Amino acid sequence: MSQHVSSRISGFYKRCLEERLRAIQALGLLDEEALAHLASGGGLPTAVADRMCENVIATHALPLGLALNFRVNQRDVLVPMAVEEPSVIAAASNAARMVRRSGGFSGEADPPIMTAQVQLDDVPDAEAAAGRLEAARASLLAAGDAAIPRMVARGGGCRDLEVRVLSAELGVLVVHLYVEVGDAMGANLVDTVAEAVAPLVQRIAGGTLGLRILSNLTVRRLVRVTATVTDDALGGADVASGIARASRFAELDPYRATTHNKGFMNGLDAAAVALGQDFRAIEAGAHAYASIGGRYRPLSTWERIPGGLVGRAELPLAVGTVGGATEVHAGVRAALQLVGAKSARELAVVLASVGLASNLAALRALASEGIQRGHMRLHERKRALGVTSTAGGEAAGPASGEGKRFAAERAEAPRAVHQAGGGT
Ligand code: MEV
């Protein structure tokens, strides 16, 4: 997004769908195709769907909304989110508005280095074999590069090699090749490298060749973001202290850390889905990283500073602005235009900021009014839709056939639900 475009759009949630689209159109971020796609209600033609995966019988839709108020590394960003859970978008927008008052989110992402793994079993004298593989580093990297000439021409390619003996006794050894993949997520490139170097790896080390595949634990492709928020913006020092205590709770208890991280991933995943990213890979990497020290920990923390809080998050994030769904899906192309990230690294910083915002919104709700009040309001919206399950526990009531009421109210934002804490 150009510097003069603001991600604050006053009263966006109060407008009808057509007015929201007009407001977005006025920002000049979308090309004709993207505008037409959104104006038609989004979706995916079945003919395109049929080329994307197998045995297609229809398409499956999700609401697509916009999170507002985000400022990331001094740039205003609109964040498209595809999500079925009410309040995720409003919550992220609301937290972004609080953080914005102290300058917004800042962050940086590592160069886009993915990990290729080549597995060997029954290697005689695995330690000696590891030494021979390390000595052959240059030729192994060259063999990898030869398999991805176009990426090498674009400035990417194999950067490093690591040999890990997993069991000297069983002769189990794995070779990691670290591959820079530009603005792609990189899975296909890395799998190509793994398969290309495997025969040479085996010739050098001996043993039986096993898997040749990327690792989704992309420890050389981390993103780090930080944000400060004042007591005032949060609604008082007590709320801020409550958030810091909630963060400590997550650091001390994996049961809580799991839910804390779920709240973090609420926003990140929703944006990742809208942006056509491999959210399964993101999830797998994030949770593996959360437990990399031997105990499952929160991906983000909030610490008290004078007059406010500082939040920090670090996680692996393999995302791309080219390749995959970005090539075929008009909605993904529109979403990428809205975000306006110039590189995969920039996109990673935006996504991690959205995660931190979602996490802040959840902790703020939990540390103040609690989650249930908002849940009851959310429940009202579902009742209006006529989709409430009677199996939903105490809060559930019979569907009341008030779908028409929802149609009349559809312009309203999810402003009164649990993590949102107000309009966006
Ligand atoms: C609900 O989708 C997410 C929360 O449970 C996250 C949290 O507890 O931090 C509210």
CSV table of C-alpha atoms in Angstrom, one decimal, residues 155-346:
chain,number,residue,atom,x,y,z
A,155,GLY,CA,19.4,-15.0,-6.9
A,156,GLY,CA,18.3,-18.0,-4.8
A,157,GLY,CA,19.9,-21.4,-4.5
A,158,CYS,CA,21.7,-23.7,-2.0
A,159,ARG,CA,23.4,-21.8,0.8
A,160,ASP,CA,24.5,-24.3,3.4
A,161,LEU,CA,24.8,-27.9,4.4
A,162,GLU,CA,24.5,-29.6,7.8
A,163,VAL,CA,24.9,-33.3,8.6
A,164,ARG,CA,23.1,-34.7,11.6
A,165,VAL,CA,23.8,-38.2,13.0
A,166,LEU,CA,20.5,-39.2,14.5
A,167,SER,CA,21.7,-42.6,15.7
A,168,ALA,CA,25.3,-43.7,15.3
A,169,GLU,CA,24.3,-47.2,16.4
A,170,LEU,CA,21.7,-47.6,13.7
A,171,GLY,CA,23.6,-45.7,11.2
A,172,VAL,CA,20.8,-43.1,10.8
A,173,LEU,CA,22.0,-39.9,9.3
A,174,VAL,CA,20.3,-36.9,7.8
A,175,VAL,CA,21.7,-34.2,5.5
A,176,HIS,CA,20.1,-30.8,5.6
A,177,LEU,CA,20.5,-28.5,2.6
A,178,TYR,CA,19.5,-24.9,3.2
A,179,VAL,CA,18.0,-23.4,0.1
A,180,GLU,CA,17.1,-19.8,-0.5
A,181,VAL,CA,13.8,-19.7,-2.3
A,182,GLY,CA,13.1,-16.0,-3.1
A,183,ASP,CA,9.5,-15.0,-2.8
A,184,ALA,CA,8.1,-18.5,-3.0
A,185,MET,CA,7.0,-20.6,-0.1
A,186,GLY,CA,9.5,-23.0,-1.7
A,187,ALA,CA,8.2,-26.5,-0.9
A,188,ASN,CA,8.5,-27.7,-4.5
A,189,LEU,CA,11.9,-26.2,-5.0
A,190,VAL,CA,13.3,-27.8,-1.8
A,191,ASP,CA,11.8,-31.2,-2.6
A,192,THR,CA,13.5,-31.0,-6.0
A,193,VAL,CA,16.8,-30.2,-4.4
A,194,ALA,CA,16.4,-33.1,-1.9
A,195,GLU,CA,15.7,-35.6,-4.7
A,196,ALA,CA,18.5,-34.2,-6.8
A,197,VAL,CA,21.3,-34.5,-4.3
A,198,ALA,CA,20.2,-37.8,-2.7
A,199,PRO,CA,22.1,-40.1,-5.0
A,200,LEU,CA,25.4,-38.2,-4.4
A,201,VAL,CA,24.7,-38.2,-0.7
A,202,GLN,CA,24.3,-41.9,-0.7
A,203,ARG,CA,27.4,-42.5,-2.9
A,204,ILE,CA,29.5,-40.5,-0.4
A,205,ALA,CA,28.0,-41.9,2.8
A,206,GLY,CA,26.9,-45.4,1.9
A,207,GLY,CA,23.8,-46.9,3.6
A,208,THR,CA,20.2,-47.0,2.4
A,209,LEU,CA,18.5,-44.0,1.0
A,210,GLY,CA,15.4,-42.9,2.8
A,211,LEU,CA,13.2,-39.8,2.5
A,212,ARG,CA,14.0,-36.8,0.5
A,213,ILE,CA,11.7,-34.0,1.5
A,214,LEU,CA,11.5,-30.5,3.0
A,215,SER,CA,11.3,-29.9,6.7
A,216,ASN,CA,8.4,-27.7,7.8
A,217,LEU,CA,10.4,-26.8,10.9
A,218,THR,CA,12.0,-23.9,9.0
A,219,VAL,CA,14.4,-22.7,11.8
A,220,ARG,CA,16.4,-20.6,9.3
A,221,ARG,CA,13.2,-18.8,8.2
A,222,LEU,CA,12.1,-17.2,11.4
A,223,VAL,CA,10.1,-14.0,11.7
A,224,ARG,CA,10.2,-11.7,14.8
A,225,VAL,CA,7.7,-9.0,15.6
A,226,THR,CA,7.2,-6.6,18.5
A,227,ALA,CA,4.6,-4.1,19.6
A,228,THR,CA,4.1,-1.8,22.5
A,229,VAL,CA,0.7,-0.8,23.9
A,230,THR,CA,-0.1,1.7,26.6
A,231,ASP,CA,-2.2,1.2,29.7
A,232,ASP,CA,-4.5,3.9,28.4
A,233,ALA,CA,-5.1,2.2,25.1
A,234,LEU,CA,-5.8,-1.1,26.9
A,235,GLY,CA,-8.2,0.4,29.4
A,236,GLY,CA,-6.0,0.7,32.4
A,237,ALA,CA,-3.0,-0.6,34.3
A,238,ASP,CA,-5.0,-3.5,35.8
A,239,VAL,CA,-5.9,-4.8,32.4
A,240,ALA,CA,-2.2,-4.5,31.3
A,241,SER,CA,-1.0,-6.3,34.4
A,242,GLY,CA,-3.7,-9.0,33.8
A,243,ILE,CA,-2.3,-9.5,30.3
A,244,ALA,CA,1.3,-9.8,31.6
A,245,ARG,CA,0.1,-12.4,34.2
A,246,ALA,CA,-1.8,-14.3,31.4
A,247,SER,CA,1.4,-14.3,29.4
A,248,ARG,CA,3.4,-15.7,32.4
A,249,PHE,CA,0.7,-18.3,32.9
A,250,ALA,CA,1.3,-19.5,29.3
A,251,GLU,CA,5.1,-19.6,29.8
A,252,LEU,CA,4.6,-21.8,32.9
A,253,ASP,CA,2.0,-24.1,31.6
A,254,PRO,CA,1.8,-26.0,28.3
A,255,TYR,CA,-2.0,-26.4,28.7
A,256,ARG,CA,-2.4,-22.7,28.7
A,257,ALA,CA,0.3,-22.1,26.1
A,258,THR,CA,-1.7,-24.3,23.6
A,259,THR,CA,-4.8,-22.0,23.9
A,260,HIS,CA,-2.6,-18.9,24.0
A,261,ASN,CA,-1.1,-20.0,20.7
A,262,LYS,CA,-4.5,-20.9,19.3
A,263,GLY,CA,-5.5,-17.3,19.9
A,264,PHE,CA,-2.3,-16.2,18.2
A,265,MET,CA,-2.9,-18.4,15.2
A,266,ASN,CA,-6.6,-17.3,14.9
A,267,GLY,CA,-5.6,-14.2,13.1
A,268,LEU,CA,-2.5,-15.5,11.4
A,269,ASP,CA,-4.3,-18.5,9.9
A,270,ALA,CA,-7.3,-16.5,8.8
A,271,ALA,CA,-5.0,-14.1,6.9
A,272,ALA,CA,-2.9,-17.0,5.6
A,273,VAL,CA,-6.0,-18.7,4.2
A,274,ALA,CA,-7.1,-15.5,2.4
A,275,LEU,CA,-3.6,-15.1,1.0
A,276,GLY,CA,-3.5,-18.6,-0.3
A,277,GLN,CA,-0.7,-19.8,2.0
A,278,ASP,CA,-0.1,-23.4,3.1
A,279,PHE,CA,-1.6,-23.0,6.6
A,280,ARG,CA,-0.9,-26.6,7.4
A,281,ALA,CA,2.8,-26.0,6.9
A,282,ILE,CA,2.6,-22.8,9.0
A,283,GLU,CA,0.7,-24.6,11.8
A,284,ALA,CA,3.1,-27.6,11.8
A,285,GLY,CA,6.2,-25.3,12.0
A,286,ALA,CA,4.7,-23.0,14.6
A,287,HIS,CA,3.9,-25.7,17.1
A,288,ALA,CA,7.1,-27.6,16.5
A,289,TYR,CA,9.0,-24.4,17.2
A,290,ALA,CA,6.9,-23.7,20.3
A,291,SER,CA,8.2,-26.9,21.8
A,292,ILE,CA,11.8,-26.8,20.4
A,293,GLY,CA,13.3,-26.4,23.8
A,294,GLY,CA,11.7,-29.6,25.1
A,295,ARG,CA,8.6,-28.0,26.5
A,296,TYR,CA,5.7,-26.4,24.7
A,297,ARG,CA,5.8,-22.7,25.1
A,298,PRO,CA,3.9,-19.6,24.0
A,299,LEU,CA,4.9,-18.2,20.6
A,300,SER,CA,4.3,-14.7,22.0
A,301,THR,CA,4.9,-13.0,25.3
A,302,TRP,CA,3.7,-9.7,26.9
A,303,GLU,CA,5.9,-8.0,29.5
A,304,ARG,CA,5.1,-5.0,31.7
A,305,ILE,CA,7.1,-1.8,30.9
A,306,PRO,CA,6.5,1.6,32.5
A,307,GLY,CA,3.0,2.7,31.4
A,308,GLY,CA,2.2,-0.2,29.2
A,309,LEU,CA,3.2,-3.6,27.7
A,310,VAL,CA,5.7,-4.8,25.2
A,311,GLY,CA,4.7,-7.9,23.1
A,312,ARG,CA,7.1,-10.1,21.2
A,313,ALA,CA,6.6,-13.0,19.0
A,314,GLU,CA,9.0,-15.3,17.1
A,315,LEU,CA,8.1,-18.2,14.9
A,316,PRO,CA,9.1,-20.0,11.6
A,317,LEU,CA,7.0,-18.7,8.8
A,318,ALA,CA,7.3,-20.0,5.3
A,319,VAL,CA,5.0,-17.9,3.1
A,320,GLY,CA,5.2,-16.8,-0.5
A,321,THR,CA,3.9,-14.0,-2.7
A,322,VAL,CA,4.4,-16.1,-5.9
A,323,GLY,CA,3.6,-19.7,-6.8
A,324,GLY,CA,0.9,-22.0,-5.5
A,325,ALA,CA,-2.6,-20.6,-5.2
A,326,THR,CA,-1.3,-17.1,-6.1
A,327,GLU,CA,-1.1,-18.3,-9.7
A,328,VAL,CA,-4.7,-19.5,-10.1
A,329,HIS,CA,-7.0,-18.1,-7.5
A,330,ALA,CA,-8.5,-14.7,-8.2
A,331,GLY,CA,-9.4,-14.2,-4.5
A,332,VAL,CA,-5.8,-14.8,-3.5
A,333,ARG,CA,-4.5,-12.4,-6.1
A,334,ALA,CA,-7.0,-9.7,-4.8
A,335,ALA,CA,-5.9,-10.4,-1.2
A,336,LEU,CA,-2.2,-10.0,-2.1
A,337,GLN,CA,-3.0,-6.7,-3.8
A,338,LEU,CA,-4.8,-5.5,-0.7
A,339,VAL,CA,-1.8,-6.4,1.6
A,340,GLY,CA,0.6,-4.9,-0.9
A,341,ALA,CA,3.6,-6.8,0.5
A,342,LYS,CA,6.6,-6.5,-1.9
A,343,SER,CA,8.3,-9.7,-0.8
A,344,ALA,CA,7.6,-12.9,1.1
A,345,ARG,CA,9.7,-11.5,4.0
A,346,GLU,CA,7.4,-8.5,4.2
